[in-house]
Coordinates of C-alpha atoms in Angstrom, one line a residue:
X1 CA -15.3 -11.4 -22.6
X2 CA -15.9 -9.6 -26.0
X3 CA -19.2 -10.0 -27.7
X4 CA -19.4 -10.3 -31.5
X5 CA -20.4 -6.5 -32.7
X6 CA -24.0 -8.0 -34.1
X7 CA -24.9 -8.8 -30.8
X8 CA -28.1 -6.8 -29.6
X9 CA -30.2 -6.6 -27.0
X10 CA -33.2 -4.1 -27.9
X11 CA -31.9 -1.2 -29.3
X12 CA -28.7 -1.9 -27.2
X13 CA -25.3 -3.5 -29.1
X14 CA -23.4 -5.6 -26.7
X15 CA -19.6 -4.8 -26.0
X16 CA -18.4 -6.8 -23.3
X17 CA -19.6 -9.5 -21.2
X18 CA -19.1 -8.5 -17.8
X19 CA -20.3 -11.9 -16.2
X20 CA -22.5 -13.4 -13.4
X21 CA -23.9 -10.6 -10.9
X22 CA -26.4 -10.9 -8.7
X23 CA -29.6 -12.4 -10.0
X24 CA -28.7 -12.4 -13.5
X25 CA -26.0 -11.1 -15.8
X26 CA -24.2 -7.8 -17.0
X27 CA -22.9 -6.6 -20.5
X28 CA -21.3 -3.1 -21.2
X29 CA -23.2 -1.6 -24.4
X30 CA -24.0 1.3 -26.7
X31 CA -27.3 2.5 -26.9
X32 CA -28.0 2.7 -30.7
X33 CA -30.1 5.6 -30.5
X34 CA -27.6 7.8 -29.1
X35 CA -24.2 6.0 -28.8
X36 CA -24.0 6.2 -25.2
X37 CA -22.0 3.8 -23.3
X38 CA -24.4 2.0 -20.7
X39 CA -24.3 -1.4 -18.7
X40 CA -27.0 -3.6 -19.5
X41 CA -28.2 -5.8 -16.4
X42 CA -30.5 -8.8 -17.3
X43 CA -32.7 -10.9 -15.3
X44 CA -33.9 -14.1 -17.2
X45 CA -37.2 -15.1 -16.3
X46 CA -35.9 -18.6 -15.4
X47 CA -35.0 -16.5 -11.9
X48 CA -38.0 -14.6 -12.0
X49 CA -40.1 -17.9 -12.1
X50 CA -37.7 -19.6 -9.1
X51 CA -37.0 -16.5 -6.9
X52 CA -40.6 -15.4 -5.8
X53 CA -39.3 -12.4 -4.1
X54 CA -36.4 -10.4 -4.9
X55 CA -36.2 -9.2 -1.9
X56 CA -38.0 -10.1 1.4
X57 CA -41.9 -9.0 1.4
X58 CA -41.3 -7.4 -2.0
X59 CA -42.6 -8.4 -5.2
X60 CA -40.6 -8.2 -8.9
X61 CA -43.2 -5.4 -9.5
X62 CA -43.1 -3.5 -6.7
X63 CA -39.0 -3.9 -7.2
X64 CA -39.6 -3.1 -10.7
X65 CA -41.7 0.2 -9.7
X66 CA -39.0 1.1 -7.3
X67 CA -36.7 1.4 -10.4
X68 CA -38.4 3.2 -12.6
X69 CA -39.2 5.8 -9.8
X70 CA -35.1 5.8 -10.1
X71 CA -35.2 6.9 -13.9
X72 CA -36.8 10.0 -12.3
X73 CA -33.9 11.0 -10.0
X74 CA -30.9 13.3 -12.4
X75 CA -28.8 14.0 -9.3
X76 CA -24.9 13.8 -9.6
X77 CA -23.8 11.2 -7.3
X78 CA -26.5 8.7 -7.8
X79 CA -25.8 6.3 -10.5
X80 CA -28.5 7.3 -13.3
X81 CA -30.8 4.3 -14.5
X82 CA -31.9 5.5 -18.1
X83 CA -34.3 2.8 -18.7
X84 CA -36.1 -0.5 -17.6
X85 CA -37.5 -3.3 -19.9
X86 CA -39.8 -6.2 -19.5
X87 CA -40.6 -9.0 -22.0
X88 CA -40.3 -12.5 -22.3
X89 CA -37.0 -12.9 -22.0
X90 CA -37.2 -11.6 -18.3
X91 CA -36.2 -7.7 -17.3
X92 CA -33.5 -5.6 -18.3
X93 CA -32.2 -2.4 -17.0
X94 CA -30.1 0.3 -18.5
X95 CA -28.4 2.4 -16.2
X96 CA -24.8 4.6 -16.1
X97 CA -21.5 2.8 -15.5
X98 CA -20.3 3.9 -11.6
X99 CA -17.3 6.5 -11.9
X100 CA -14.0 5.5 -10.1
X101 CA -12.9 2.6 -7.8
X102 CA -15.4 1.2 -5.1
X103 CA -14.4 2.4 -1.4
X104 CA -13.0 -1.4 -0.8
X105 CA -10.6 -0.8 -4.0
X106 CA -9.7 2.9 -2.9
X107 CA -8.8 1.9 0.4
X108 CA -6.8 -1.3 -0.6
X109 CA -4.5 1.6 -2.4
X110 CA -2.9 2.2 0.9
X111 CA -5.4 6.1 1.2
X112 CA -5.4 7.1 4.9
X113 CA -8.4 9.3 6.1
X114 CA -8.4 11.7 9.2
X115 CA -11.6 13.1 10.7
X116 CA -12.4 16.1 8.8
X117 CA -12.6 13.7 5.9
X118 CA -15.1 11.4 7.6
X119 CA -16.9 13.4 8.6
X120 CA -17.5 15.1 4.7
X121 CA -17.9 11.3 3.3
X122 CA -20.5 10.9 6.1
X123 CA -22.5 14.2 4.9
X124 CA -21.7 13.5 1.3
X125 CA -23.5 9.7 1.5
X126 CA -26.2 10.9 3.6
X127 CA -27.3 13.5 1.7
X128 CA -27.4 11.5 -1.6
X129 CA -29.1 8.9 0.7
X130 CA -31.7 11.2 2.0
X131 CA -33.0 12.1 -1.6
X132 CA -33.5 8.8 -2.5
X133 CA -35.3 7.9 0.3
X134 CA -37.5 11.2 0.0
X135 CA -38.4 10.1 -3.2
X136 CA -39.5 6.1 -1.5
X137 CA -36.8 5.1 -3.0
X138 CA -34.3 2.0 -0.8
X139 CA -31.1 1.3 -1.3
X140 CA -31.1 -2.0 0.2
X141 CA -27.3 -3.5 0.4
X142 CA -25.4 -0.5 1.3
X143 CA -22.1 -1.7 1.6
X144 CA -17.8 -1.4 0.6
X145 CA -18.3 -1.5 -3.2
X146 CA -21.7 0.0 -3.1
X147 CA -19.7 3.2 -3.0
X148 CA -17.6 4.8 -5.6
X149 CA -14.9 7.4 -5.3
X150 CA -14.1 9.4 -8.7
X151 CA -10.7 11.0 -9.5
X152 CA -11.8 14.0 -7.9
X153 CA -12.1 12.2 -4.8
X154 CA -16.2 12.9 -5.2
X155 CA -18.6 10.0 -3.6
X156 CA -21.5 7.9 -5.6
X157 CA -23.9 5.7 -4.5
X158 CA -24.4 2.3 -6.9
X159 CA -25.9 -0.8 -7.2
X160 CA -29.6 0.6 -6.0
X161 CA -32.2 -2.6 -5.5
X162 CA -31.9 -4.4 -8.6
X163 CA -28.8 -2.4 -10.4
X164 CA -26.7 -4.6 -8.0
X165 CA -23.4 -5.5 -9.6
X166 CA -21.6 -6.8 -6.7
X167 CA -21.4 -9.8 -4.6
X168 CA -21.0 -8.1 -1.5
X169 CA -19.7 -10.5 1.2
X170 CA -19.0 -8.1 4.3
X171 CA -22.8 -6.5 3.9
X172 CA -24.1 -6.3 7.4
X173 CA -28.2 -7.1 7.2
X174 CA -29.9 -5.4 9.8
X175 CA -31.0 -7.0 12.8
X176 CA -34.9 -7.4 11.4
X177 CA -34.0 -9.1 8.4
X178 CA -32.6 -11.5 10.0
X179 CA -35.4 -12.5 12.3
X180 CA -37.2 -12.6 8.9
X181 CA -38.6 -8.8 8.9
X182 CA -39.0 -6.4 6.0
X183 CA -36.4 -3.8 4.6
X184 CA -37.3 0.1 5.4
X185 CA -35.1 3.5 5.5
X186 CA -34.1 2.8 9.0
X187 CA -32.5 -0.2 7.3
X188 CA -30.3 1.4 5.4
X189 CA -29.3 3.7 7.9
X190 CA -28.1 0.5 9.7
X191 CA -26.5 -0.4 6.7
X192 CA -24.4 2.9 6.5
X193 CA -23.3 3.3 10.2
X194 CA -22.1 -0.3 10.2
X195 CA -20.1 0.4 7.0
X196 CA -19.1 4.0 8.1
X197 CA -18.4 2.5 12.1
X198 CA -16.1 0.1 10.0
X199 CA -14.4 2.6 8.7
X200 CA -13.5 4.5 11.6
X201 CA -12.6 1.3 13.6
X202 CA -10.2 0.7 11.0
X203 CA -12.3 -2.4 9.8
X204 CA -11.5 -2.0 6.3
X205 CA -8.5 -3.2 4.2
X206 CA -5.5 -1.2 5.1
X207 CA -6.8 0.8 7.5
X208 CA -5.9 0.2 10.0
X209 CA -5.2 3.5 13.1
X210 CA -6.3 5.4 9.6
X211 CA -9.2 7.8 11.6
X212 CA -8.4 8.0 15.2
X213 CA -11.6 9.0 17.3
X214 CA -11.8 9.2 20.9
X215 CA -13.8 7.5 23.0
X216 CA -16.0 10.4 23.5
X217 CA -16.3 11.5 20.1
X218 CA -20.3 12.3 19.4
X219 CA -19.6 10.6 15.9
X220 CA -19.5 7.4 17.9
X221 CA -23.2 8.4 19.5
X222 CA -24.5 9.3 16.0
X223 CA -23.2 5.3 14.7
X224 CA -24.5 3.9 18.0
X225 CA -28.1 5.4 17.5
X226 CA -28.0 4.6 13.6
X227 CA -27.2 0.7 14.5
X228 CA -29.7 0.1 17.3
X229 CA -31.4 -3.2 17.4
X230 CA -35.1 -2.0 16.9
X231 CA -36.2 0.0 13.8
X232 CA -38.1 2.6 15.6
X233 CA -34.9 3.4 17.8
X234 CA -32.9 4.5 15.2
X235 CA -33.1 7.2 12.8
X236 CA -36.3 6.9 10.8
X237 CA -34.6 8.0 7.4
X238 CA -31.3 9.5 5.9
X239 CA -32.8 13.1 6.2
X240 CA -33.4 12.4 10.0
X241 CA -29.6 11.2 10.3
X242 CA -28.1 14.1 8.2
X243 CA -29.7 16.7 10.9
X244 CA -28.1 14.8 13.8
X245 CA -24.7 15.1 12.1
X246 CA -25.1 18.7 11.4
X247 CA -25.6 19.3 15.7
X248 CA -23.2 17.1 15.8
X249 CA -20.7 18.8 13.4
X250 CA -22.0 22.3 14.7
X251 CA -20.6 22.2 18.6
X252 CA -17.0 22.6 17.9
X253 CA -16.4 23.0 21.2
X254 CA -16.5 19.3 21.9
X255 CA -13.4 19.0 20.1
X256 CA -11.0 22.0 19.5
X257 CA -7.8 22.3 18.1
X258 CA -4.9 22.2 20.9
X259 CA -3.7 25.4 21.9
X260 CA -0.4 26.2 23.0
X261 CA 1.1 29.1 25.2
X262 CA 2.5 32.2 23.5
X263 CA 6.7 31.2 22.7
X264 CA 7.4 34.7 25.3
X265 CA 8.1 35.7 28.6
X266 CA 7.1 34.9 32.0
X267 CA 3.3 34.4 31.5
X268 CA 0.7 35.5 34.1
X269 CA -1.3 32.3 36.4
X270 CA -4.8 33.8 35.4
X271 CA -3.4 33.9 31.6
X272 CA -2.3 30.7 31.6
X273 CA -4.9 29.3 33.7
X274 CA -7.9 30.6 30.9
X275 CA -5.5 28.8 28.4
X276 CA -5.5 25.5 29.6
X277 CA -9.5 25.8 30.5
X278 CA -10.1 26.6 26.9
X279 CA -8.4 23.5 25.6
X280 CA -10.1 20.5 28.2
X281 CA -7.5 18.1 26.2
X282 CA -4.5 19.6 27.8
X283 CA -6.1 19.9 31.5
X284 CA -5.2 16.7 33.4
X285 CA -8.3 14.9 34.9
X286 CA -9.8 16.1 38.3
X287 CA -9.4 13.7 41.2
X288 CA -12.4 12.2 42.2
X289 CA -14.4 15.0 44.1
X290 CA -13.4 17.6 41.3
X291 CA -12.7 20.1 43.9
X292 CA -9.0 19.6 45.0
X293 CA -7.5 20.5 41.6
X294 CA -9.6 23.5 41.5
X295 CA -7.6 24.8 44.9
X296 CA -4.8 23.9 43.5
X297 CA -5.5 25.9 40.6
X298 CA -6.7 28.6 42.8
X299 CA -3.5 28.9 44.9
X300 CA -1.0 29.5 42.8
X301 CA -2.9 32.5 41.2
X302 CA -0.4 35.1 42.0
X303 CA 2.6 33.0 40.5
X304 CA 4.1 33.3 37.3
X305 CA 5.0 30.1 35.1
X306 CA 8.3 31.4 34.0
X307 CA 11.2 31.5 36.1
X308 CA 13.6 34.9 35.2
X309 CA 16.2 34.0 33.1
X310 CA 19.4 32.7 34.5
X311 CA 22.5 35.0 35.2
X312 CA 25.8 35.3 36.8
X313 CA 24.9 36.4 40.1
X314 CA 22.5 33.1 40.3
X315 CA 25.5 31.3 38.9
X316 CA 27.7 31.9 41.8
X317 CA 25.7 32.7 44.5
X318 CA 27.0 33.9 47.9
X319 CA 27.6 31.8 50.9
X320 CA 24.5 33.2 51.7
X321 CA 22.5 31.5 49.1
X322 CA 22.9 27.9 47.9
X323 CA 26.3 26.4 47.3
X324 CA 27.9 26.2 43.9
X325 CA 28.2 22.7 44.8
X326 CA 24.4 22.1 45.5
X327 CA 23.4 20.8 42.0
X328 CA 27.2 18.3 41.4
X329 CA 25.6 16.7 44.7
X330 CA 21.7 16.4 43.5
X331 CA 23.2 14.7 40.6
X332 CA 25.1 12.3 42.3
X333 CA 22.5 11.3 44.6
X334 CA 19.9 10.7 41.2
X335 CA 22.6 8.4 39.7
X336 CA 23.4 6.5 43.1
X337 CA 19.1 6.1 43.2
X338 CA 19.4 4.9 39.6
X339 CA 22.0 2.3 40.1
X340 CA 20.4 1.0 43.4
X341 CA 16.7 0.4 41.5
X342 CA 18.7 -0.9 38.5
X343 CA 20.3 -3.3 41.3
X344 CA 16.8 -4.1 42.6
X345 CA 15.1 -5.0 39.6
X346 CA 18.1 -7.3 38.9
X347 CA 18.0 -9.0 42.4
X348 CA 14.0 -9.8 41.7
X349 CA 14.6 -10.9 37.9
X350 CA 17.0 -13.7 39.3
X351 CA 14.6 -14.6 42.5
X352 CA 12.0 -15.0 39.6
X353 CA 14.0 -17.2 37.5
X354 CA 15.2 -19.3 40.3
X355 CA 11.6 -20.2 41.2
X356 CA 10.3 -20.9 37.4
X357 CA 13.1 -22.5 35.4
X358 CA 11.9 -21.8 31.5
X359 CA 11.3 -24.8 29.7
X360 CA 10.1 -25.2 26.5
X361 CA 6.3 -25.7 27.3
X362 CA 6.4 -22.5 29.3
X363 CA 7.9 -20.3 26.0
X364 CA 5.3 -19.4 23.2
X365 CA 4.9 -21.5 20.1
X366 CA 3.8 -21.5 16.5
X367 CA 1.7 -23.8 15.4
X368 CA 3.7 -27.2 14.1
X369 CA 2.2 -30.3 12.1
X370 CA 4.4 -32.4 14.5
X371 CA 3.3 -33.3 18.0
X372 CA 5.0 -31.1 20.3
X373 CA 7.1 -33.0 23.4
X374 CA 9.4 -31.2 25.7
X375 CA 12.5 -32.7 24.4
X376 CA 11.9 -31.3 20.8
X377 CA 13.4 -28.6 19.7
X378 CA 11.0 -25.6 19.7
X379 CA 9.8 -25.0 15.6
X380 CA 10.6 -21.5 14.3
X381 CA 8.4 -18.3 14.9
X382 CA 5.9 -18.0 12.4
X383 CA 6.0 -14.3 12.8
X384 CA 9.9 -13.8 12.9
X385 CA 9.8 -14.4 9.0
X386 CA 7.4 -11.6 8.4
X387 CA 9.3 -8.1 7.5
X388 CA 10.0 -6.1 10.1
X389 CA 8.1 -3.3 8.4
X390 CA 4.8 -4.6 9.4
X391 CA 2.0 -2.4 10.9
X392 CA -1.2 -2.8 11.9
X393 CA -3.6 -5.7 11.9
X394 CA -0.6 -7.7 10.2
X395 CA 1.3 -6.8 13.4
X396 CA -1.5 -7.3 15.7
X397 CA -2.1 -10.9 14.6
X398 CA 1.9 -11.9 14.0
X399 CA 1.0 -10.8 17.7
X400 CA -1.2 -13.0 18.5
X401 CA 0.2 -16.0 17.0
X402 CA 3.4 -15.6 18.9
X403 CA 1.7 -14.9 22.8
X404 CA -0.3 -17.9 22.3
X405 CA 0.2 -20.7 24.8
X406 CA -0.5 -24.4 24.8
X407 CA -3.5 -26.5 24.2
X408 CA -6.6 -24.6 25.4
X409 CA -10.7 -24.7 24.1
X410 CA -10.1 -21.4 22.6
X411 CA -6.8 -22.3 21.2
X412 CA -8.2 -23.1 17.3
X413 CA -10.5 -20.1 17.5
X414 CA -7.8 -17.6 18.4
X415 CA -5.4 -19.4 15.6
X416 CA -8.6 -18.3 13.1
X417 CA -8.8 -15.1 14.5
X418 CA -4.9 -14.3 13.3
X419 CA -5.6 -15.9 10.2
X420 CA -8.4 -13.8 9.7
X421 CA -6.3 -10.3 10.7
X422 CA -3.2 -12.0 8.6
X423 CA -5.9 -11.4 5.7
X424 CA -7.3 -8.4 5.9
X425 CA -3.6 -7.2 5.9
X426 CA -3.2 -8.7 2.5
X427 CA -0.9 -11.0 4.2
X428 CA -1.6 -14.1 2.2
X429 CA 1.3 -16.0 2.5
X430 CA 1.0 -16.3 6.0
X431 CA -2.9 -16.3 6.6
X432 CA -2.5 -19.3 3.7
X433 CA 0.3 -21.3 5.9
X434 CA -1.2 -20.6 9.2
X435 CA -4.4 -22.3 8.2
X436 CA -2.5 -24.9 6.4
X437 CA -0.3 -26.3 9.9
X438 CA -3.6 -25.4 11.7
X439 CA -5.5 -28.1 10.0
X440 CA -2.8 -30.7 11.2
X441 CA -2.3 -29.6 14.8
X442 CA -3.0 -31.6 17.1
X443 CA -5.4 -29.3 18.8
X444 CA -8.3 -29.5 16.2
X445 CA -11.1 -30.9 17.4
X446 CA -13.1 -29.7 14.9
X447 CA -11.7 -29.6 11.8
X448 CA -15.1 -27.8 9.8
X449 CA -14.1 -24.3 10.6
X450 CA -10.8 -24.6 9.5
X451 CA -11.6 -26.2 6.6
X452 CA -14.1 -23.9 5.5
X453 CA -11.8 -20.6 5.9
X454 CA -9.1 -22.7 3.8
X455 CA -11.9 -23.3 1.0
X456 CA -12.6 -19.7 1.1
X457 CA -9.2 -18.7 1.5
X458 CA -8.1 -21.2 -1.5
X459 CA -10.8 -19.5 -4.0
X460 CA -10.0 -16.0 -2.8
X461 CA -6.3 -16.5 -3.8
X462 CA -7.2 -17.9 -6.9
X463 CA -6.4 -22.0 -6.3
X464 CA -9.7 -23.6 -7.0
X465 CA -8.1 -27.1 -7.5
X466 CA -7.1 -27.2 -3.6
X467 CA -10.5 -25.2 -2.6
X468 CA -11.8 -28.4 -4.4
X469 CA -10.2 -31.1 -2.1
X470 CA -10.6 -29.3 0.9
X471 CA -14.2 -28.7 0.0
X472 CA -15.2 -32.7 -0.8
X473 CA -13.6 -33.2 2.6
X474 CA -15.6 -31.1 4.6
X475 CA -19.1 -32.3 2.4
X476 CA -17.7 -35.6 3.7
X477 CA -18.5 -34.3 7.2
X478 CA -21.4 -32.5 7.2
X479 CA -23.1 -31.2 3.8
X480 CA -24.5 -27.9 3.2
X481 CA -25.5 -25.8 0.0
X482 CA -23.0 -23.2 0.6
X483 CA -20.1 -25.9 0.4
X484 CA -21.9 -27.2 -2.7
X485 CA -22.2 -24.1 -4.2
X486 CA -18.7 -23.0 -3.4
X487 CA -17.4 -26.5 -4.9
X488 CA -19.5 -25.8 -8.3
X489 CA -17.5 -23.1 -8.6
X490 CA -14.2 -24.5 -8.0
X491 CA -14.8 -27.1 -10.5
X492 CA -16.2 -24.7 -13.0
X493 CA -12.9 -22.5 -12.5
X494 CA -11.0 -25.7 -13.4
X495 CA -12.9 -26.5 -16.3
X496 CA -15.8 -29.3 -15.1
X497 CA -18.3 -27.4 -16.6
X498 CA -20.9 -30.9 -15.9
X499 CA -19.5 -31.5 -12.7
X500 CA -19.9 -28.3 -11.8
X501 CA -23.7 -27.9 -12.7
X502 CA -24.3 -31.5 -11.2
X503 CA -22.8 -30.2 -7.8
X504 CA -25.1 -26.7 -8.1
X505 CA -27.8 -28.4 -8.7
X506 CA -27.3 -30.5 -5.0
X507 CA -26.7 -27.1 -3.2
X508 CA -30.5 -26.2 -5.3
X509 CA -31.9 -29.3 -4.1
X510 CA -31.2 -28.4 -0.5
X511 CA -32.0 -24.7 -1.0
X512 CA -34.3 -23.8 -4.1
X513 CA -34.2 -20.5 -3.2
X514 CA -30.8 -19.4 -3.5
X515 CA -29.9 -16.9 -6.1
X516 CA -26.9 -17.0 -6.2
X517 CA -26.7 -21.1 -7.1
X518 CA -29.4 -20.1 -9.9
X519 CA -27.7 -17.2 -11.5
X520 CA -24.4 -19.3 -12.3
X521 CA -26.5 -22.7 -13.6
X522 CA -28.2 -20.4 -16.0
X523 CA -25.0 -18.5 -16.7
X524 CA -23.2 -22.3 -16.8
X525 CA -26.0 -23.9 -19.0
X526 CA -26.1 -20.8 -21.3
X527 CA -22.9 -21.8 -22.8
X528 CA -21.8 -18.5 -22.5
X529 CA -18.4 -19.5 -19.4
X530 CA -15.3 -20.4 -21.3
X531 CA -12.6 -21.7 -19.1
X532 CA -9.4 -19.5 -18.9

């Protein structure tokens, strides 16, 4: 939203309102003094005087402190924080707008990654991570849009304790402040191995098979170590993580680059054999002793690989070698073989289906509003309709939907599960009508989880008027302050500005510590929301 031009704060003229962000509110503005372009974060003291602790077992000074200890850093790839200022109006922090697209946004794009490239994101972040944290400086909520990727394809780190411009819903908290402990580097070293283990599962939106590691890759090790329950189990800082990538990185043997034989002629055993133990990925696994391959490999040291070339003698040999008409008969006997299994497989498929008759309850089903009976017709496939183009977690879950059979206990969950997958493949259409028939199916016993994906699913795709109706149903069944709080902003989206602060303030009434209910009634009662 554009600001009148005589809008100021300090020496700061106001631009553009960039909106509600965690714990207060952000502005795009020129600094007066020397017309650079900054964003302008502002924390009212109304949140100062509710929210005790910005962040758990820290005070707003210490936080405070924290940041100005940021002003101090000039590194490129660290978003620079020019300046923070307290008064009565609360605290305000200049810092540098991020370069580029956050890593969600980059991704989303359809950009595939192979190792090489993880593995210089992964030295890149911890490296920028490591300084900070040299300097007692925590990041806090590393997470997707946390990190930036400029047109040069160059990584930044954002959103630093209080710079935080995004509502990050797929931040994974370590394990101790969960249990109520307090944030330390080995924190967010948790935080960056679960975003980065993400990454390479293929976690993240469209990218799915995008980094393919084995099994025994060490960069697996490294993310296991980095996300161990316990602090003191993991590594203690960044700096600590770094050197452990750099062994890791350092044994290229672990992983070469295949190797092939030389495209020439017959090739020597002991030639071949030193070939195929200098690439382990081409030698097939021992048996289970280990030492009858290695005879095997032994006894055949005086062959060659390569038979000699075929000529005319071997095409017609003598009576006294093999008949011309050897290789017409080994032919004939493989296609006989053929047709007899072929005849098999046949004879057992019909024994099969003369012992289970398919019904209808015994084929798989998509979910249908209708009871289902075994005289009704059997409903279309949900997944049929998709384009056949479909890869990844949108196939996986079209999948799923189809293989699943009748009513079961896990029957709803695995439904939620393909929603979810449906989703994350930007599949909306048919995460939004498998949710829909879901909540009518006749195997919902519990309708709460599949109303509260459909609420989120409604405000994500931009419907708050349904998000709003599914929402007062589920407060019907069993309040809560994040179903308040999610309402609030339905109605606020439709225009309700009062309704929407009366429903905030019941999600504040059963959690008074929230700040993310706080932030938008101060951004709601400021006047400052207009309704689209």
């Amino acid at each position: 939203m554009k600001i009148s031009p005589a809008a100021l704060i300090g020496p700061y003229r106001l631009v553009e309102n960039l909106g509600v962000v965690p714990r207060g509110k952000a502005y795009r503005a020129i600094d007066a003094r020397s017309e650079l372009e900054v964003v302008l974060k502002v924390i009212p003291t109304s949140v100062i005087a509710r929210v005790e602790e910005p962040e758990p077992g820290v005070s707003w000074q210490s936080m405070i402190s924290e940041m100005r200890q940021l002003t101090r850093i000039d590194r490129n790839g660290i978003v620079s924080v020019y300046e923070v200022i307290e008064d009565e109006d609360g605290i305000t922090l200049a810092f540098a707008p991020a370069d580029g697209l956050t890593l969600r946004a980059h991704l989303a794009g359809g950009t595939r990654i192979d190792r090489t490239t993880l593995i210089a994101w992964i030295g890149r972040l911890l490296d920028l991570l490591a300084e900070a944290h040299a300097q007692e400086i925590l990041h806090r909520h590393l997470g997707e849009d946390s990190v930036r990727i400029d047109r040069h394809g160059q990584l930044h780190l954002a959103d630093f304790g209080l710079t935080q411009l995004e509502f990050d819903r797929v931040l994974q908290p370590p394990p101790e402040l969960q249990e109520g402990g307090f944030h330390s580097p080995a924190s967010d070293v948790y935080q960056l191995a679960a975003l980065l283990h993400r990454l390479a599962a293929g976690h993240l939106r469209d990218t799915v098979g995008a980094v393919a590691l084995a099994p025994t890759d060490p960069l697996l090790s490294l993310f296991e170590k980095a996300m161990r329950e316990a602090p003191e189990d993991r590594y203690l800082d960044a700096g600590e993580m770094q050197i452990a990538l750099r062994e890791v990185t350092e044994d290229t043997t672990a992983h070469p680059a295949p190797q092939t034989l030389p495209a020439r002629g017959p090739v020597p055993a002991e030639e071949a054999l030193a070939a195929l133990r200098a690439a382990p990925q081409l030698r097939r696994p021992p048996p289970r002793d280990g030492r009858e391959f290695e005879t095997r490999l032994t006894d055949i040291s005086s062959l060659t690989l390569s038979p000699p070339p075929p000529t005319a003698a071997h095409r017609h040999k003598s009576a006294a070698g093999r008949p011309p008409t050897a290789r017409p008969r080994r032919r004939l006997i493989y296609v006989v073989a053929l047709i007899l299994a072929a005849l098999a497989c046949g004879a057992a498929v019909a024994r099969w289906l003369i012992r289970h008759p398919p019904s209808i309850d015994d084929t798989p089903i998509s979910i249908a509003p209708q009871e289902r009976s075994p005289s009704a017709e059997s409903p279309p496939d949900a997944a049929s309709s998709q384009p056949a183009s479909r890869t990844g977690a949108a196939q996986r879950a079209a999948t799923a939907v189809d293989a699943l059979p009748g009513p079961n206990p896990a029957f709803v969950d695995r439904q939620l599960i393909a929603a979810r997958d449906l989703i994350l493949a930007d599949d909306d259409e048919a995460a939004g009508t498998l949710l829909e028939e879901l909540l009518l199916s006749p195997d919902l016993a519990d309708p709460l989880p599949v109303l509260d994906a459909l609420a989120s699913f409604y405000l994500r795709t931009d419907r708050p008027r349904k998000a709003g109706k599914i929402l007062e149903r589920a407060l019907e069944i069993e309040p809560n302050t994040e179903r308040h709080y999610q309402l609030g902003l339905s109605q606020a989206a439709q225009g309700d500005i009062p309704g929407a602060l009366t429903t905030l303030r019941q999600a504040l009434a059963s959690d008074p510590t929230s700040e993310n209910v706080i932030t938008v009634i101060d951004y709601l009662e400021s006047g400052q929301y207009r309704h689209p």
